[in-house]
PDB file of C-alpha atoms in Angstrom:
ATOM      1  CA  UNK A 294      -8.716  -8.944  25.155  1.00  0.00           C
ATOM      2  CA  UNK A 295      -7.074  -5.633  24.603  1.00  0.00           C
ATOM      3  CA  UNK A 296      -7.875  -2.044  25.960  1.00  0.00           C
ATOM      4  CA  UNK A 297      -7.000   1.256  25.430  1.00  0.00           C
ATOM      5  CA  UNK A 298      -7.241   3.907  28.215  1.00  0.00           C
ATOM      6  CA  UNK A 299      -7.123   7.755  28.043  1.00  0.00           C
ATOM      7  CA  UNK A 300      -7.329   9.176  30.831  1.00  0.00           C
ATOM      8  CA  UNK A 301      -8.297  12.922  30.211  1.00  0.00           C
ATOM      9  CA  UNK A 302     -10.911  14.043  28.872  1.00  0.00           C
ATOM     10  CA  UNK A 303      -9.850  17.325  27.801  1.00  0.00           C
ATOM     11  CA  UNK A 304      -6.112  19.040  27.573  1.00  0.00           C
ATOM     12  CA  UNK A 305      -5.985  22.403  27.729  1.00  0.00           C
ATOM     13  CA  UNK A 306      -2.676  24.347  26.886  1.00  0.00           C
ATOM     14  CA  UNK A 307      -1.690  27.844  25.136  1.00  0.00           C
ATOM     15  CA  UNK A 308      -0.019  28.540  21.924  1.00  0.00           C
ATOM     16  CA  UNK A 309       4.040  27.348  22.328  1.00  0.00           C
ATOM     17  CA  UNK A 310       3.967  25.159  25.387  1.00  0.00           C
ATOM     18  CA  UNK A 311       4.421  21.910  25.729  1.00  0.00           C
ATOM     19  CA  UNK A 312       1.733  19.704  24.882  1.00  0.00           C
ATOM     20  CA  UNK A 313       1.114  16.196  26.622  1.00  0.00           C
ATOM     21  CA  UNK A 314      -1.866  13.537  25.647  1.00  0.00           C
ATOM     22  CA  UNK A 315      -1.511  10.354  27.978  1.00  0.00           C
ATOM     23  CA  UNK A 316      -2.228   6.795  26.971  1.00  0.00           C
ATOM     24  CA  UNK A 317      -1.915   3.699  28.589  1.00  0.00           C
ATOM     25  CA  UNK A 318      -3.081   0.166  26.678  1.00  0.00           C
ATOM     26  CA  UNK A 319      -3.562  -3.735  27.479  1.00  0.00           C
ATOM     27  CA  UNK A 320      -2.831  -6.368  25.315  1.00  0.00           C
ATOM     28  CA  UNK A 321      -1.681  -9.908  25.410  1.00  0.00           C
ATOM     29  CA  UNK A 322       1.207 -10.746  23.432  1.00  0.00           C
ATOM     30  CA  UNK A 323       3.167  -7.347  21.976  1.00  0.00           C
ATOM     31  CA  UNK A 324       1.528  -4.463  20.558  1.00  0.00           C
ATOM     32  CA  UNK A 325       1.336  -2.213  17.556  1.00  0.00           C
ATOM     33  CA  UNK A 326       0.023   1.385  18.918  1.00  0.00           C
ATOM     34  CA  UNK A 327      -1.121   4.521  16.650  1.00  0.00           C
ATOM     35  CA  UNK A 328      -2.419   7.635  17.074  1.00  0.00           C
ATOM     36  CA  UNK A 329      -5.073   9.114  15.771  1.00  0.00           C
ATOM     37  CA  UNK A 330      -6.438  12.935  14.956  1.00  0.00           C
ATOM     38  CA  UNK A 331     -10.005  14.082  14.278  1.00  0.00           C
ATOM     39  CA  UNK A 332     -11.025  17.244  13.306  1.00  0.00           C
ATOM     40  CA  UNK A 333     -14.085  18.339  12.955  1.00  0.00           C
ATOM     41  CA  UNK A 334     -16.590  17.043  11.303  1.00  0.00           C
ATOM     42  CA  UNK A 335     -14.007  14.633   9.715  1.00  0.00           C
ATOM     43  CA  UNK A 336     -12.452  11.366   9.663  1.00  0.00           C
ATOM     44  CA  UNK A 337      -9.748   9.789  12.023  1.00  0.00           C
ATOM     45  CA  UNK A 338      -5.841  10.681  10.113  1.00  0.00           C
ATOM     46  CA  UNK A 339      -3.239   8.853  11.072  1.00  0.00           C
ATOM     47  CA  UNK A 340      -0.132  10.328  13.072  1.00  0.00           C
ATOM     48  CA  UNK A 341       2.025   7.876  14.000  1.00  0.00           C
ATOM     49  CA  UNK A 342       3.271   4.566  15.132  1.00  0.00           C
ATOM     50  CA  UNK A 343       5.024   2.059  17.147  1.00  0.00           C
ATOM     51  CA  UNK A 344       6.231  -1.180  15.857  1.00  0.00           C
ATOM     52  CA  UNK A 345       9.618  -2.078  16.898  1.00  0.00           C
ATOM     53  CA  UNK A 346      13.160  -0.488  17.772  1.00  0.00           C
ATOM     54  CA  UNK A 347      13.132   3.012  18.912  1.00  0.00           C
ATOM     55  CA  UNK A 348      11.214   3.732  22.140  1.00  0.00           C
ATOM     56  CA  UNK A 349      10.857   7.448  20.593  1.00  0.00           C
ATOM     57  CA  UNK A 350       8.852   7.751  17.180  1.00  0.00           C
ATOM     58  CA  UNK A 351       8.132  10.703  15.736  1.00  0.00           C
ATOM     59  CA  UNK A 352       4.769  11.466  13.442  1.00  0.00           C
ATOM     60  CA  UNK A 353       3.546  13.779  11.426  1.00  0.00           C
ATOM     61  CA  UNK A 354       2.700  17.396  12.106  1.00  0.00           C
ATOM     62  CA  UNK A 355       5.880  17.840  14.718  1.00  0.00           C
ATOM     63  CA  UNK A 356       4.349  14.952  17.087  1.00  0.00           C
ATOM     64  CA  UNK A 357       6.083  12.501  18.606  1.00  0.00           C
ATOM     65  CA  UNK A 358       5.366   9.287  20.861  1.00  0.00           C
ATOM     66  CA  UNK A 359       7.387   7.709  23.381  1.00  0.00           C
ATOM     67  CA  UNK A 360       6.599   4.005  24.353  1.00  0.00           C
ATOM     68  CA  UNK A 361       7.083   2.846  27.828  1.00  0.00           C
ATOM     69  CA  UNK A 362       6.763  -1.123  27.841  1.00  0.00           C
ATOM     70  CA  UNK A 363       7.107  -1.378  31.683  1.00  0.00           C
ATOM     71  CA  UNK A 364       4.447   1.600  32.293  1.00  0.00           C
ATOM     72  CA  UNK A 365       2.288   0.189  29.193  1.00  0.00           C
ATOM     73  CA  UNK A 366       2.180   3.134  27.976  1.00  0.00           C
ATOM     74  CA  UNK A 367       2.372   5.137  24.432  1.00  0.00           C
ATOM     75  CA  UNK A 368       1.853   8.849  25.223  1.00  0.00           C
ATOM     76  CA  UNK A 369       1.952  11.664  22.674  1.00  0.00           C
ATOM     77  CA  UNK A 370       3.882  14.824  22.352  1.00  0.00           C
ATOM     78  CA  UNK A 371       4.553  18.023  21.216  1.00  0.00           C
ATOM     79  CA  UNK A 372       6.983  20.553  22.464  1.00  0.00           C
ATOM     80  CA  UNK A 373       5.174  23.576  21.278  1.00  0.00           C
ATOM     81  CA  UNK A 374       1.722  23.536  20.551  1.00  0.00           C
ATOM     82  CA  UNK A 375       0.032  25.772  17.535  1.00  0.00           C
ATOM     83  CA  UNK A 376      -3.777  26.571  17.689  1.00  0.00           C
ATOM     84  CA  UNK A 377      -4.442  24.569  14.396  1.00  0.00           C
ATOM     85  CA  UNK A 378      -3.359  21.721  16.894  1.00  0.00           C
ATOM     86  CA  UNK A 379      -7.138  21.775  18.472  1.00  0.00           C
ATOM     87  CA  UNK A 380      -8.645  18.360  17.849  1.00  0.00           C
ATOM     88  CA  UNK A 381      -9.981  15.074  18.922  1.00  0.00           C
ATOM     89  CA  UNK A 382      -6.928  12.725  19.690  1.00  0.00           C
ATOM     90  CA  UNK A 383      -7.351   8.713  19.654  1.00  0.00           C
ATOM     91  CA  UNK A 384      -4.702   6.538  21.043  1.00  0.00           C
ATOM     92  CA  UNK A 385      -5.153   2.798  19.699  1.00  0.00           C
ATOM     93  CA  UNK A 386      -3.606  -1.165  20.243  1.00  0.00           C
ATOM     94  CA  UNK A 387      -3.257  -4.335  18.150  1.00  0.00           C
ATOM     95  CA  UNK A 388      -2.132  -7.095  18.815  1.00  0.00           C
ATOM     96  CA  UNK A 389       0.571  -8.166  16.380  1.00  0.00           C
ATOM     97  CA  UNK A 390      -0.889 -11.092  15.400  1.00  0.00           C
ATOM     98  CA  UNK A 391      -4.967 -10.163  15.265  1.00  0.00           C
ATOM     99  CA  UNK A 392      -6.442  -7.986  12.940  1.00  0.00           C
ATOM    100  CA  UNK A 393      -8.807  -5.629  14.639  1.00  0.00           C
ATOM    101  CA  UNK A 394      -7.986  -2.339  16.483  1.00  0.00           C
ATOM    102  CA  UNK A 395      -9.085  -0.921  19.913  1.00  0.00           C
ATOM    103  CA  UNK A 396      -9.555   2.608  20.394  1.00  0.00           C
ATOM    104  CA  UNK A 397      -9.461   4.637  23.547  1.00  0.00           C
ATOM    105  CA  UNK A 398     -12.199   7.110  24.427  1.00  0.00           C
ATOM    106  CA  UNK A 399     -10.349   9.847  22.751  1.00  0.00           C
ATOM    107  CA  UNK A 400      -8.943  13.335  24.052  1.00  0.00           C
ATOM    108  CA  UNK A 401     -10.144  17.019  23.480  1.00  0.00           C
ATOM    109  CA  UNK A 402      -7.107  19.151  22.874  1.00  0.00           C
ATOM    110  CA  UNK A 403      -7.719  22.672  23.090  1.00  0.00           C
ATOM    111  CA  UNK A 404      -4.830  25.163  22.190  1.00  0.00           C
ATOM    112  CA  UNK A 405      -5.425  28.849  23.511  1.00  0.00           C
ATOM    113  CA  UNK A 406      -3.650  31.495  21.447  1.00  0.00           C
TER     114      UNK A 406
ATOM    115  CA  UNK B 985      -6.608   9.149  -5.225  1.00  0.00           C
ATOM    116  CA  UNK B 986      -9.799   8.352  -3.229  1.00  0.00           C
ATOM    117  CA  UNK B 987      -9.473   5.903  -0.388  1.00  0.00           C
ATOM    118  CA  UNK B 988     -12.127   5.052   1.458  1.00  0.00           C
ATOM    119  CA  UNK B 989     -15.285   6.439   0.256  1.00  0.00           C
ATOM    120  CA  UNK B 990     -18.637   6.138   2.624  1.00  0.00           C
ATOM    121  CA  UNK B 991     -22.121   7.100   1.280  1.00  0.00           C
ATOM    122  CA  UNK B 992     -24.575   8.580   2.245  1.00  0.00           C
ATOM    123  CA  UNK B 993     -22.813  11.348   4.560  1.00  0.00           C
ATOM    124  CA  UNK B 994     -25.950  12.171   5.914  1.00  0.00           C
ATOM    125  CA  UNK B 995     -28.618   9.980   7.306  1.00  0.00           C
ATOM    126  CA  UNK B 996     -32.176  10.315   8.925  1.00  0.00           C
ATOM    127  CA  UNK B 997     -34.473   7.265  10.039  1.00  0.00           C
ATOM    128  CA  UNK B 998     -37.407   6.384  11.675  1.00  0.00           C
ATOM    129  CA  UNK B 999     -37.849   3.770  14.163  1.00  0.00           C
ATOM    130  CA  UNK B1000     -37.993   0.183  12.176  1.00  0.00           C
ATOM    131  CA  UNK B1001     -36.690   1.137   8.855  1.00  0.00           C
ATOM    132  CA  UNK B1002     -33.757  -0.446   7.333  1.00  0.00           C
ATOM    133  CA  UNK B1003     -30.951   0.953   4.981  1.00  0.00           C
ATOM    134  CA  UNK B1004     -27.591   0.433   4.141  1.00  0.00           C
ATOM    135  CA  UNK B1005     -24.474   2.456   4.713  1.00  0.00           C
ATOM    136  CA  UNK B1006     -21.625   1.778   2.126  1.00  0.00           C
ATOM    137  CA  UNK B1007     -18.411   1.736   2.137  1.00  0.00           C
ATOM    138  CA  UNK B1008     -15.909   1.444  -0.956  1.00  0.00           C
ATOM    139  CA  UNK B1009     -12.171   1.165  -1.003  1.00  0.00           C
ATOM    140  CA  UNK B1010      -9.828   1.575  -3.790  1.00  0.00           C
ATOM    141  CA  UNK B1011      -6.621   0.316  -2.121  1.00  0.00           C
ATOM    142  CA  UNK B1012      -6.571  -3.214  -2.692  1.00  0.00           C
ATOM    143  CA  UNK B1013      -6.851  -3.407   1.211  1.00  0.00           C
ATOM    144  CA  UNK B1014      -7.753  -6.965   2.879  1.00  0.00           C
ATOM    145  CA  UNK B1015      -8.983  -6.125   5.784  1.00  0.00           C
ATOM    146  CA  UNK B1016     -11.510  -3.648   6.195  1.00  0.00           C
ATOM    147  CA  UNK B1017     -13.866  -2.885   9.173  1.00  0.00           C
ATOM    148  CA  UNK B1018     -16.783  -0.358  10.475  1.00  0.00           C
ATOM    149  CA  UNK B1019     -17.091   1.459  13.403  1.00  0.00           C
ATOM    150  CA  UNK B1020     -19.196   3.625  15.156  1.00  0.00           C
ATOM    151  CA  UNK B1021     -18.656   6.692  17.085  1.00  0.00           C
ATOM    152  CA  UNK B1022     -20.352   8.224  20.133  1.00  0.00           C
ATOM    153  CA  UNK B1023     -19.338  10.933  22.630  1.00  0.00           C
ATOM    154  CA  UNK B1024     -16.910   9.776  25.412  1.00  0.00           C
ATOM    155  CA  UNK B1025     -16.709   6.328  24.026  1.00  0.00           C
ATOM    156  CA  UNK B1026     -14.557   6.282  21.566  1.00  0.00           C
ATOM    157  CA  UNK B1027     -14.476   3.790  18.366  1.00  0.00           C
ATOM    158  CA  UNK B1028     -16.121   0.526  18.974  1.00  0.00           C
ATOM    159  CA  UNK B1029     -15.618  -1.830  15.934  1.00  0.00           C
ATOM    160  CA  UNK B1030     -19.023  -3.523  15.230  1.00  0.00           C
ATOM    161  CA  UNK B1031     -17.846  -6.086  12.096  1.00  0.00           C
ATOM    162  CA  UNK B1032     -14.606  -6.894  10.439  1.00  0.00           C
ATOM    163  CA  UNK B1033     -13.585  -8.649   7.928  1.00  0.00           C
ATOM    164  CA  UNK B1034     -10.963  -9.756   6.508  1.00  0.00           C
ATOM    165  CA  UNK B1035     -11.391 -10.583   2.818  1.00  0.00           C
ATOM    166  CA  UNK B1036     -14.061 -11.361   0.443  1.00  0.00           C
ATOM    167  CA  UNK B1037     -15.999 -13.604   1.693  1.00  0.00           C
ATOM    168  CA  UNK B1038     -14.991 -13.439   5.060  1.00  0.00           C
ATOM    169  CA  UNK B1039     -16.867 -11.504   7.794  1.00  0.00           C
ATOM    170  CA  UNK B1040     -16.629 -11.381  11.386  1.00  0.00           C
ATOM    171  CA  UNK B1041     -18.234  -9.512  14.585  1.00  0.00           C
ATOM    172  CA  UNK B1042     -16.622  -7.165  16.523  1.00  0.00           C
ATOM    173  CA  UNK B1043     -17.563  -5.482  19.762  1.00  0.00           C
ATOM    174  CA  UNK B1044     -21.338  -4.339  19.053  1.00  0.00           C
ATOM    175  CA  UNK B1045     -22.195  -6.169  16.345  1.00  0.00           C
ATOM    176  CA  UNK B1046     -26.106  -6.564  17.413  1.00  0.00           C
ATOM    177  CA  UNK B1047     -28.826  -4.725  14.959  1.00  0.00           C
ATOM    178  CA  UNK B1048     -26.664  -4.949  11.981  1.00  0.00           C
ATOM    179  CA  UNK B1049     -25.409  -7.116   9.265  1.00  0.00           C
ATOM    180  CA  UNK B1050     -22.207  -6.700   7.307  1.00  0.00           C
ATOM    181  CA  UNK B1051     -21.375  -8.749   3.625  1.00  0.00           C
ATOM    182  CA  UNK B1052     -18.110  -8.988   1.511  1.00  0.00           C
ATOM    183  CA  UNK B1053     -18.392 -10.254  -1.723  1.00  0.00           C
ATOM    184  CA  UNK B1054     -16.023  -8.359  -3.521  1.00  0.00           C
ATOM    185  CA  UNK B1055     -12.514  -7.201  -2.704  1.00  0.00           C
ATOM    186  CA  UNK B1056     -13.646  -3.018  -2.642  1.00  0.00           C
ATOM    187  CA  UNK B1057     -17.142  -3.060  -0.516  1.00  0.00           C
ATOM    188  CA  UNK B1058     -18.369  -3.419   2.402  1.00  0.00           C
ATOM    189  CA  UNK B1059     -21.954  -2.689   3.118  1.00  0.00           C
ATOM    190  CA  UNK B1060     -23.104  -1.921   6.674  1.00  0.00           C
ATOM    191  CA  UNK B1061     -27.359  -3.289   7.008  1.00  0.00           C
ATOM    192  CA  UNK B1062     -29.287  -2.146   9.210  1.00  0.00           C
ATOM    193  CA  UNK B1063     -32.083  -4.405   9.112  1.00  0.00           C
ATOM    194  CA  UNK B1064     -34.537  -2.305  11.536  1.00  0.00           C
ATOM    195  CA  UNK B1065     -33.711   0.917  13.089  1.00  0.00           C
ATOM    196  CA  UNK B1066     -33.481   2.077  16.756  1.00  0.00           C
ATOM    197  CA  UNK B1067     -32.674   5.171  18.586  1.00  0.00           C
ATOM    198  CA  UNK B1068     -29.811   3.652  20.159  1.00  0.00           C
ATOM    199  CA  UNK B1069     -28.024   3.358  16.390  1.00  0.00           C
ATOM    200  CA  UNK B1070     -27.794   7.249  16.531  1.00  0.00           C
ATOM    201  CA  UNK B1071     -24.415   7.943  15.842  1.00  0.00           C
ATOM    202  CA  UNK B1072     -21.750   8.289  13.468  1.00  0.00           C
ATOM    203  CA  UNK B1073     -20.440   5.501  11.520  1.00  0.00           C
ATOM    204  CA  UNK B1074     -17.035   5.066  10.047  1.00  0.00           C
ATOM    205  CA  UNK B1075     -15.182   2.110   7.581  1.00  0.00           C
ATOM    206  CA  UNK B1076     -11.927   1.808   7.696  1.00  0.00           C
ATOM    207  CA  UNK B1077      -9.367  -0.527   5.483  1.00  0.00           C
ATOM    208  CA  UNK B1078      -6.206  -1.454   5.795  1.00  0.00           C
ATOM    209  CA  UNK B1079      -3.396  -4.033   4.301  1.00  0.00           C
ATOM    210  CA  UNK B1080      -4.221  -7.668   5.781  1.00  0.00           C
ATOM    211  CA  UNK B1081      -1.319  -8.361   8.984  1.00  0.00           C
ATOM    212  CA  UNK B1082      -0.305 -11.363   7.037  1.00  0.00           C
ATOM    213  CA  UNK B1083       1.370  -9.589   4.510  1.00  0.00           C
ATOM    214  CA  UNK B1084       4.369  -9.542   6.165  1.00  0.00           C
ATOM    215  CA  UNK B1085       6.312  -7.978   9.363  1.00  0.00           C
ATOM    216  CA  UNK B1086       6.568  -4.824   7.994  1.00  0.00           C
ATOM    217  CA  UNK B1087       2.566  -4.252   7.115  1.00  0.00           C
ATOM    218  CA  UNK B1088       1.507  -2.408  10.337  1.00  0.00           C
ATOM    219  CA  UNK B1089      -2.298  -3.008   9.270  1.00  0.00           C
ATOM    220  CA  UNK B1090      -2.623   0.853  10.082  1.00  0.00           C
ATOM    221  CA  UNK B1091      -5.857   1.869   9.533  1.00  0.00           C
ATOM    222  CA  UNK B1092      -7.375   4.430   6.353  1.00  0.00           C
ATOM    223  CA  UNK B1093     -10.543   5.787   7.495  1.00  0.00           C
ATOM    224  CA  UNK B1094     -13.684   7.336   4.948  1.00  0.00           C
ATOM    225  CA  UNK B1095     -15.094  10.533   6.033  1.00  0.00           C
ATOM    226  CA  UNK B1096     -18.208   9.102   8.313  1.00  0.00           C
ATOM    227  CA  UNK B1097     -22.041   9.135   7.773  1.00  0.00           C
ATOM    228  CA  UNK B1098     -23.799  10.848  10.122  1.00  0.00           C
ATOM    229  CA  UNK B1099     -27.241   8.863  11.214  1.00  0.00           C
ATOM    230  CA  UNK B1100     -30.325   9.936  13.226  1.00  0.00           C
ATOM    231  CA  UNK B1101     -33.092   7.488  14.001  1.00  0.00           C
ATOM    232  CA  UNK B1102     -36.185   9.234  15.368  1.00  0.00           C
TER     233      UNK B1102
END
């Protein structure tokens, strides 16, 4: 079985700091990981991926991900936040060889200007 | 360009009556799934499947029925409505994994539909 945890609820930071949205997964054999954005009232957009290679991958939007295989984690980044930034944030695992993907609970990012 | 297109947006029910959410892709895409959303729980998948006629459950596939038999849709049943369905629903497709090492299977998700049962 595979798993995706997020554990905040809600991130809170102002305009131009750093901003931080942690994820940790489980999986059995070696993982694919996204993340995901929702804003209101919409569908999930993708931001980025890992696959292979670089520990560091960068998205879209100025976000980037570093994966930790040790830690099991995958958590996102951005070194200055913007207001339009404010949204519902979705960290997610596959197994390389399965099909289906597993979701965390999501984060509330909230950027104060 | 449209994607992944899911009708009706909008969606209020009573107690016991069926309808059917649908879901249309343009993409060519394999795979394709639903899901449903609720608050603090995330995306739980409740059928997949993986090519025409090819369906599978997912997580909480109870109270509803899912059919493939073409390529593009994917038709979400709910055969008879309960307040616990409340929520909002979203397909998603995506390339099939078996394309290759380089398909990622990332996921293109429609817009949602929004259902109430009363």
């Amino acid at each position: 079985a595979q798993s995706v945890a997020q554990p905040e609820d809600q991130v809170n930071v102002a305009e131009g700091n750093p901003l931080t949205v942690k994820c940790t997964y489980s999986v059995s054999g070696n993982p694919y990981l996204f993340w995901y954005v929702q804003y209101p009232n919409r569908g999930l957009q993708f931001l980025l991926k890992y696959i292979t290679g670089d520990n560091l991958v960068k998205g879209s939007y100025g976000f980037e991900a570093e994966f930790n295989k040790s830690q099991t984690s995958f958590h996102l980044k951005k070194p200055s936040a913007l207001v339009s930034d404010s949204a519902l944030y979705f960290c997610a695992v596959r197994d390389i060889n399965d099909y289906k993907l597993s979701f965390g609970a999501g984060t509330t990012v909230t950027v104060r200007a | 360009n449209a994607g992944v297109t899911q009708t009706p947006k909008f969606q209020v029910l009573k107690t016991g009556q069926s309808m059917t959410l649908q879901c249309a892709q343009d993409m060519n895409h394999e795979y394709m799934s639903w899901y449903r959303q609720d608050p603090g729980m995330g995306l739980r998948l409740i059928h997949y499947s993986v090519g025409a006629g090819i369906t599978d459950q997912g997580e909480v596939p109870n109270g509803y029925n899912v059919s493939r038999s073409t390529t593009e849709d994917f038709p979400l049943r709910l055969l008879s409505a309960a307040p616990s369905q409340t929520s909002v629903y979203f397909c998603a497709s995506s390339l099939s994994p078996q394309r290759g090492r380089f398909n990622t299977g990332e996921l293109f998700f429609g817009e949602g539909s929004r259902l109430t049962v009363l």
